[in-house]
XYZ file of C-alpha atoms in Angstrom:
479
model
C 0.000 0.000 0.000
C 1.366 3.218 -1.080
C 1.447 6.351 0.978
C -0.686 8.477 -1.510
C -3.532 4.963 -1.584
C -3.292 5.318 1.919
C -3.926 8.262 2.565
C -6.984 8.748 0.589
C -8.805 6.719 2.534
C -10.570 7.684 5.895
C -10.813 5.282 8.915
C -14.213 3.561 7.588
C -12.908 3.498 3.759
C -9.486 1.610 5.869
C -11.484 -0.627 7.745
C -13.471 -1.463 4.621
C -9.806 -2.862 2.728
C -9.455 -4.554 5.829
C -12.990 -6.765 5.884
C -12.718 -7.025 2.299
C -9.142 -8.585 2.661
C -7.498 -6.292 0.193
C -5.162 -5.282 3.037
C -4.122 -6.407 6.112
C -3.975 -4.832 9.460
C -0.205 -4.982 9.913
C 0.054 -3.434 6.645
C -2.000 -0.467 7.140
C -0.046 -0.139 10.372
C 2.998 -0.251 9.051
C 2.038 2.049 6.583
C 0.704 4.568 9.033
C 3.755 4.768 10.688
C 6.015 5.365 7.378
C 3.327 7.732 7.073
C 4.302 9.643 10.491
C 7.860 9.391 9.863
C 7.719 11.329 6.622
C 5.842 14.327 8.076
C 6.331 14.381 11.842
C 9.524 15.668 11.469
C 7.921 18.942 9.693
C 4.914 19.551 12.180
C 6.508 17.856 15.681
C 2.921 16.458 16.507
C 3.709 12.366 17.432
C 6.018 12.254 20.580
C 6.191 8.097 20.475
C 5.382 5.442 18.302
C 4.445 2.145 18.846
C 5.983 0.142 16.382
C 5.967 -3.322 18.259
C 1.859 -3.241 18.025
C 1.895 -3.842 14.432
C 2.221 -7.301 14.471
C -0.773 -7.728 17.110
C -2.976 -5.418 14.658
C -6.033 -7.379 14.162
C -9.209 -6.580 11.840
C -11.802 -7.241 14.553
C -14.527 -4.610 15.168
C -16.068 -1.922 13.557
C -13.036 -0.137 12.838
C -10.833 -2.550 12.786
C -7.053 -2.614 11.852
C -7.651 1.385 11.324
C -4.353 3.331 12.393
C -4.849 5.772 15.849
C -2.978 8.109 18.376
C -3.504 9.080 21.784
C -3.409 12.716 23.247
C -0.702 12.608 25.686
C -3.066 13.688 29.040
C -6.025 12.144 30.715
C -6.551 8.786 28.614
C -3.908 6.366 29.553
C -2.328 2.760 29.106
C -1.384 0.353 31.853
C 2.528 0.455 31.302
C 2.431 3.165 29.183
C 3.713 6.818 29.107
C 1.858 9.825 29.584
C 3.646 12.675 30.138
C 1.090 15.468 30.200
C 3.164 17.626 27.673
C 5.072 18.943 31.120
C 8.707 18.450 31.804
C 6.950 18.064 35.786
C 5.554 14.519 34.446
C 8.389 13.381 31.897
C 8.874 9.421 32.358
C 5.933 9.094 34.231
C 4.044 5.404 33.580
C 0.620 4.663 34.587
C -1.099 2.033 36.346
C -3.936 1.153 34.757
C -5.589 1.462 31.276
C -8.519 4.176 31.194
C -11.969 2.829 30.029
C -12.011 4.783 27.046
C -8.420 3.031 25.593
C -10.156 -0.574 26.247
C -13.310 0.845 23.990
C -10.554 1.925 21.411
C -9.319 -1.527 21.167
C -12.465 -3.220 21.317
C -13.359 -1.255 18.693
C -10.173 -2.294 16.821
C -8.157 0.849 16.226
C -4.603 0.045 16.412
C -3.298 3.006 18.611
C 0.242 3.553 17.308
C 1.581 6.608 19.731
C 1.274 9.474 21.472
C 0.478 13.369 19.859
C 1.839 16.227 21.618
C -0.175 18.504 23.824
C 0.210 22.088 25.595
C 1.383 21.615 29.360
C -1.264 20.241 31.294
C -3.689 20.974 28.366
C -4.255 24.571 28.827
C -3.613 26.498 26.160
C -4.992 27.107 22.906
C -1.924 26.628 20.991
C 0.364 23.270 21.105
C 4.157 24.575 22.024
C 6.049 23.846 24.931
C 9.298 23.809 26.563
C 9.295 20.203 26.925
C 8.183 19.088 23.579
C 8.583 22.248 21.255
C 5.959 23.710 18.588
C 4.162 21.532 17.043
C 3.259 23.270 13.468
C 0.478 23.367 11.409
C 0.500 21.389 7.839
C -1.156 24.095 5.831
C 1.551 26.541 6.696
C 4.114 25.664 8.794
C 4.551 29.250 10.421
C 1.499 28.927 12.070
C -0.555 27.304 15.002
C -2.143 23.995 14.838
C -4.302 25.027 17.930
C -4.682 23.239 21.210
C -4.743 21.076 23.154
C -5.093 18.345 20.995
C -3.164 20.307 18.401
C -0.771 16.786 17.492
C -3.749 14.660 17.133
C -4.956 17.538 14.267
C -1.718 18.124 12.888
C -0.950 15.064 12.191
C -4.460 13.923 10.858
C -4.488 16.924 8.818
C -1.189 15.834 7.281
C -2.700 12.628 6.575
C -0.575 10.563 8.314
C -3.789 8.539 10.205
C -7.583 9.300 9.716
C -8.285 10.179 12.920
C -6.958 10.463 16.655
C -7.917 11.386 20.310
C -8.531 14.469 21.569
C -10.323 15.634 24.762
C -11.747 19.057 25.631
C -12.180 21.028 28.398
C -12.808 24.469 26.893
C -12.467 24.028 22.917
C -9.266 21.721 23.172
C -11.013 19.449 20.156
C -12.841 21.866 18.376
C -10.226 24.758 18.170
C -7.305 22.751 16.648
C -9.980 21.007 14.441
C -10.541 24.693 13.101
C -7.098 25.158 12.833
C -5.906 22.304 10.998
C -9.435 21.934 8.150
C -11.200 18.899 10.588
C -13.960 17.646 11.693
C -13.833 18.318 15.907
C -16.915 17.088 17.912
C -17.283 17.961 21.284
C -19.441 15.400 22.447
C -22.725 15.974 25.015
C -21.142 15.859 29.236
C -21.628 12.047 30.180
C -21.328 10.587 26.237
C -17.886 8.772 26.403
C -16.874 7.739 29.899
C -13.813 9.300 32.054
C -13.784 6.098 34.155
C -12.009 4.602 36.343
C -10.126 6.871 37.071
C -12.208 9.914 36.779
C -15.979 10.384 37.237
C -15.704 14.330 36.349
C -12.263 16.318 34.954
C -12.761 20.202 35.613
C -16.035 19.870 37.632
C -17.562 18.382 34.266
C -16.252 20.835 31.661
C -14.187 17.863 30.215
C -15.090 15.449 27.193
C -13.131 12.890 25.079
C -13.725 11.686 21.733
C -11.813 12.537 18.377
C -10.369 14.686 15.312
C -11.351 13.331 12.062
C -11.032 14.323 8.494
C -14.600 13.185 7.946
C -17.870 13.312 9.569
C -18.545 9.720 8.987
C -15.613 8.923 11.095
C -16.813 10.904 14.091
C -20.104 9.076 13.895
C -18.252 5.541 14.070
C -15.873 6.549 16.432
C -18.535 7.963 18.851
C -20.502 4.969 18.194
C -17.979 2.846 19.422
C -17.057 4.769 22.716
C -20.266 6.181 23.662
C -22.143 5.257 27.031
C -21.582 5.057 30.448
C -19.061 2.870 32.662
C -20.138 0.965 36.114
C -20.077 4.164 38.781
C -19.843 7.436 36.243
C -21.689 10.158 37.666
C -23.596 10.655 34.647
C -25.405 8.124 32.399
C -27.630 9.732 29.771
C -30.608 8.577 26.802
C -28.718 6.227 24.703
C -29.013 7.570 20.815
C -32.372 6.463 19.330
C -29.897 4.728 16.683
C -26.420 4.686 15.738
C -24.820 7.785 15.144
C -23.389 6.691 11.494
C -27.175 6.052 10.741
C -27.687 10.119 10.756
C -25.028 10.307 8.270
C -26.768 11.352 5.085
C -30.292 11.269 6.729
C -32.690 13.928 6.280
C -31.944 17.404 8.102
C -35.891 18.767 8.379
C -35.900 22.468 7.939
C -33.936 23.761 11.154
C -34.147 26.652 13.191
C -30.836 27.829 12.886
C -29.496 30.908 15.245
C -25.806 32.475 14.090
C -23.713 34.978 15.878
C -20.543 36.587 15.079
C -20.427 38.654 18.673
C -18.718 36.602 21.425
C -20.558 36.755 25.324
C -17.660 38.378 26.606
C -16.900 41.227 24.136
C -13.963 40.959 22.345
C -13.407 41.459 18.964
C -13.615 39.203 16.254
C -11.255 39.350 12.831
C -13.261 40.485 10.035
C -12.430 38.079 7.818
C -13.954 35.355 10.574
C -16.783 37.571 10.964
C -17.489 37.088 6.666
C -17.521 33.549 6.823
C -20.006 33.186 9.112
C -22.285 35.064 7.337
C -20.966 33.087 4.157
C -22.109 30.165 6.477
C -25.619 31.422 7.601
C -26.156 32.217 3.969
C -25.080 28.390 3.112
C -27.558 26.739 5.628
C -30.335 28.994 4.285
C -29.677 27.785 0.694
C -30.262 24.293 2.310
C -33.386 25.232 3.238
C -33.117 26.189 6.780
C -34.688 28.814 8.910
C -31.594 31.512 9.777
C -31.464 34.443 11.876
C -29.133 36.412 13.643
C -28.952 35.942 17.439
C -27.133 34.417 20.209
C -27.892 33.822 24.212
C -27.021 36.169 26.947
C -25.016 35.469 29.144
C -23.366 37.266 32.243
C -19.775 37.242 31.324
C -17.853 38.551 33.779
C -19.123 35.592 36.749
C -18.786 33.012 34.139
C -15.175 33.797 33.197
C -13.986 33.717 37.106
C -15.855 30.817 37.273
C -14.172 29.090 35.046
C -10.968 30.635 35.741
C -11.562 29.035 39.579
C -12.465 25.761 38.220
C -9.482 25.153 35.870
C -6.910 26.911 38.302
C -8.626 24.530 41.110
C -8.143 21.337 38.757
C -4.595 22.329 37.674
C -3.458 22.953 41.502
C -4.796 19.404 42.122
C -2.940 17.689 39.296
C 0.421 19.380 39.403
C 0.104 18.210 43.149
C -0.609 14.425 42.155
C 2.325 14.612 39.508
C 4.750 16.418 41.998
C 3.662 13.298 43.837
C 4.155 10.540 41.630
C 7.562 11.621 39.932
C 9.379 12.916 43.223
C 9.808 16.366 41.218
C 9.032 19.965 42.645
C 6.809 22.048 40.662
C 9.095 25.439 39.759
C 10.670 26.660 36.814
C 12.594 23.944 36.038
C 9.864 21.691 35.813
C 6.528 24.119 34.693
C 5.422 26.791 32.863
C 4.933 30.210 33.696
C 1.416 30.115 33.363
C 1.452 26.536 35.225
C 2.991 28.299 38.390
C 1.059 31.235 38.125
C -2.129 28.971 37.737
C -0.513 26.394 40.722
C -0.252 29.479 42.923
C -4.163 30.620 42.081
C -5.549 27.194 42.624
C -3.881 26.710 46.080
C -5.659 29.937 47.139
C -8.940 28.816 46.578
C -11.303 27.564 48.552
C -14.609 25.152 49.125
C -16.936 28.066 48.420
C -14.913 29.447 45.573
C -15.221 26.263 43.733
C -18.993 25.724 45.144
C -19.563 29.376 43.591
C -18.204 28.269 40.492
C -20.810 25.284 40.109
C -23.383 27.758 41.190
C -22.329 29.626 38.398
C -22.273 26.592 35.662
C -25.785 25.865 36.625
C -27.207 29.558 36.372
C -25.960 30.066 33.013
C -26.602 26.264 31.616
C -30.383 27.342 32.497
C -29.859 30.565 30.745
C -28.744 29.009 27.387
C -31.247 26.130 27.431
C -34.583 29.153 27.433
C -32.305 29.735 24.114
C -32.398 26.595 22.750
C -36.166 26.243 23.506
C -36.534 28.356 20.523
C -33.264 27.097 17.904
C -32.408 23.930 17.145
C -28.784 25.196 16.671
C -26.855 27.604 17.080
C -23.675 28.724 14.446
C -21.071 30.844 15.616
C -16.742 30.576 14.772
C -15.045 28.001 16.254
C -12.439 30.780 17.660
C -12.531 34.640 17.150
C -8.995 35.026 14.976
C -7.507 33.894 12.262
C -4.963 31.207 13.176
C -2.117 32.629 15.125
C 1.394 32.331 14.459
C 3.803 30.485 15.856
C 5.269 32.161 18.869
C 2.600 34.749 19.312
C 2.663 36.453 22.531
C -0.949 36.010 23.260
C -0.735 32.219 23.847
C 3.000 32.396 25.063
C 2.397 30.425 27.936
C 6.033 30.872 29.288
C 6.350 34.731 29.370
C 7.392 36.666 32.262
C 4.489 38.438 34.157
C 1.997 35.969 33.768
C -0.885 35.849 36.020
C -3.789 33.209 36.193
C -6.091 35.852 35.261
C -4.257 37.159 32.797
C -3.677 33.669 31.061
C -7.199 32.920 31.359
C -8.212 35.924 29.616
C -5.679 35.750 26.926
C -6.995 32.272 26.169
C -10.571 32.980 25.811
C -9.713 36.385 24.212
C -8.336 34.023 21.420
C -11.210 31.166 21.724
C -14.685 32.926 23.791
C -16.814 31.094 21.635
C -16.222 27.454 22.414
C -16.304 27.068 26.644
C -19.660 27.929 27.024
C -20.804 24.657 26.042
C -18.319 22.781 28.289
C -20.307 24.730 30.531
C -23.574 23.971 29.907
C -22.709 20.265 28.767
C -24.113 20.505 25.394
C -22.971 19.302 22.194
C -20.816 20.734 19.905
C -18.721 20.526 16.257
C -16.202 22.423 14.441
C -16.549 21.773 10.448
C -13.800 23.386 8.201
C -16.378 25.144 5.822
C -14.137 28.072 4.799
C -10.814 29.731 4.758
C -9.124 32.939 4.833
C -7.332 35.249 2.302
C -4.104 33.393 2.872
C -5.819 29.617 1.863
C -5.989 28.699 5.829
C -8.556 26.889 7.277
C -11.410 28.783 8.816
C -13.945 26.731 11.532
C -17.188 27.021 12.219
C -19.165 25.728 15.104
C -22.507 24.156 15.493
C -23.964 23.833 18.473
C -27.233 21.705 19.542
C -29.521 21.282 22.413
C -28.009 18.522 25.199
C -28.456 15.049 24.066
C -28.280 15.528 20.313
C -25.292 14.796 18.759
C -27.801 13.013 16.095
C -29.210 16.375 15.033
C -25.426 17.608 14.674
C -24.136 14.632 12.538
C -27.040 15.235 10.033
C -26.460 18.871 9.597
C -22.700 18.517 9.737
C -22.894 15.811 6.900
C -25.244 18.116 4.604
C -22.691 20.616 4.858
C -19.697 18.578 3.962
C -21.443 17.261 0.723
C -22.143 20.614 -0.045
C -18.693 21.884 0.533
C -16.650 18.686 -0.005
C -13.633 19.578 1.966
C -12.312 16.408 2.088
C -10.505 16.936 -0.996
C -8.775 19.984 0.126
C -4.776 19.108 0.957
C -2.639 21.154 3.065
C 0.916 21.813 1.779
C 2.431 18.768 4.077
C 0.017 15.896 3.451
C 2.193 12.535 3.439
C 1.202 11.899 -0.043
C 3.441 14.621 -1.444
C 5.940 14.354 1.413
């Protein structure tokens, strides 16, 4: 199988060669990880490989033998490495293997390594000082978002269909936007944190995927989705499977769009263009469009979720300070880690009790929305994508406070937390792109529960727009 076959296939068009016999699992495998050796070194987005599991690559499942990475934070492998993209963790193995990996396997993706991350997940961008930049294959000056930004840089590139991402504020759908993919935020309580975690970030966090298509999302979701033995959450099961909604009938949809973020800030004009572009698309479909967004109070919900992240990340540097014998300071964090360390430990009980109070206020507040819309369209994130290095998301500069990191973030990216907040589901599509031929997101956004209503939409669009076609300048079948 040559690179350029391979790589014009997504993970069900893979696992299709592979039921059919045209292929074999080891092969694919083996070619997905010539495939990561001939761009990684460009775009720095695969910290470890996992040659050895070739040879146990089996075509069982639904999507078996079909090449996969692992984000390095949160989902883990008993034995395994995860390092948390922080120098603080480097080395560190786990003990168990998360819920989520098992479903991965059962599923049959053959997870081949680990893609970078920012440290400790929080930033928007993907560039530390333990694992470098990791770039972005449509220009290699700029951003491939965070924090799964190496699970979308190197799916963008081609180099495996699809990998795992998590998100706790945008992490899936912002490098999704960033990179031309497919990024769903699932609905809170869809794919299990189990055992080792019943809620990450007082709920705010989610796993599933990047993919290049939304077929892929739909299998990958099917074959993850539902609740472990002891989560705290354990919602309606989909009516049917998620893949089923692929290509099935829309219904004209009461679509809201909004190009003015809750909290203010400013928004690039060329962004602002291609959502109206957008709006104008869905109502050529046949949908109901109009211009309006919720209401939220902004300034309560941003220190709310500046206590609960800052509250999280106090915790978890304090487990990994723990666990590798290593003192959190500047040789082994961040700026904005310390400066986020020293927030959290000042916190207390009703700081973080305020904060839920918080979540729950506005979650009712955006729901009276949603009794009128069926969706709701905004960007994925409020800039074009940033370059390398930018001082916004340079999350080692000198000065930093946690309130000034937190606002720099969401100055970047104020469209995408809110529904981390409120639980509901959510998906970046790559519908347009700016004057320089990079990829510009947009986000959907439907009631709780209805990641069905999303894949339909989300599939209309992508026949209508066919991005998979589009190629970013390192893609592994010109590399």
């Amino acid at each position: 199988m040559t690179l350029d076959e391979y790589s014009s296939h997504d993970a069900l068009g893979l696992s299709q060669l592979v039921r059919r016999r045209e292929v074999s699992p080891r092969e694919i495998a083996q070619t997905a990880l010539a495939a990561i050796a001939a761009v990684n070194p460009k775009i720095n987005a695969v910290v470890e490989t996992f040659p050895e599991r070739t040879a146990s690559a089996t075509g069982s499942g639904p999507l078996g033998g079909v090449p996969f990475l692992r984000k390095d934070i949160l989902i883990q492998e008993e034995g395994g490495l995860t390092e948390f993209g922080s120098r603080l963790a480097a080395g560190l193995r786990m003990p168990n293997t998360s819920e989520l990996a098992l479903r991965y396997r059962r599923a049959g993706l053959v997870t081949l390594g680990r893609t970078t991350t920012p440290e400790l997940a929080f930033n928007a961008t993907t560039e530390t000082v333990k694992d470098g930049a990791t770039r972005n294959p449509w220009d290699l000056n700029r951003s491939s978002g965070g924090s799964s930004g190496g699970a979308a840089a190197i799916v963008a590139a081609g180099a495996v269909p699809a990998a795992h991402g998590n998100d706790g504020g945008g992490s899936i759908r912002i490098p999704a936007a960033c990179c031309g993919l497919v990024g769903l935020k699932p609905t809170r309580g869809r794919v299990s944190l189990g055992p080792d975690h019943g809620t990450v970030l007082l709920g705010l966090v989610v796993e599933h995927a990047l993919t290049r298509t939304v077929r892929d999302s739909a299998a990958i979701l099917d074959a993850t989705q539902g609740a472990a033995p002891g989560d705290p959450y354990v919602i309606e099961p989909p009516a049917r499977p998620f893949l089923e909604e692929v290509g099935a009938p829309t219904g004209r949809l009461r679509i809201a769009y909004t190009k003015k973020p809750w909290t203010g800030v400013d928004v690039d004009p060329e962004v602002a263009a291609a959502v109206d572009r957008t709006a104008n698309l869905c109502s050529d479909l046949g949908h109901y469009v109009v211009e309006a967004g919720p209401l939220i109070d902004a300034e309560p919900f941003g220190l709310a979720t500046q206590n609960i992240w800052c509250g999280f990340l106090a915790l978890g540097i304090k487990g990994l300070s723990a666990a590798t014998g290593r003192e959190p300071g500047p040789d082994t964090l961040e700026a904005s880690s310390l400066a986020c360390l020293e927030y959290g430990k000042s916190l207390t009980a009703v700081d973080l009790y305020f904060a839920d109070d918080v979540m729950n206020r506005v979650s009712r507040d955006v729901a009276k929305f949603f009794s009128a819309y069926d969706v709701l369209l905004t960007p994925t994130i409020a800039q074009r994508t940033l370059a390398i290095g930018d001082a916004l998301l340079n999350s080692n500069a000198s000065g930093l406070t946690a309130e000034k990191w937190v606002r720099q973030i969401f100055t970047y990216a104020p469209f995408t937390s809110l529904f981390n907040t409120t639980g509901q589901p959510a998906i970046s599509l790559p519908l347009e792109r700016d004057s320089a031929g990079l990829p510009i997101g947009m986000q959907f956004v439907a009631r709780y529960g209805d990641e069905a209503l999303l894949f339909r939409l989300a599939a209309s669009l992508e026949e209508a727009k066919q991005w998979k076609e589009r190629r970013p300048a390192i893609w592994v079948g010109n590399n």
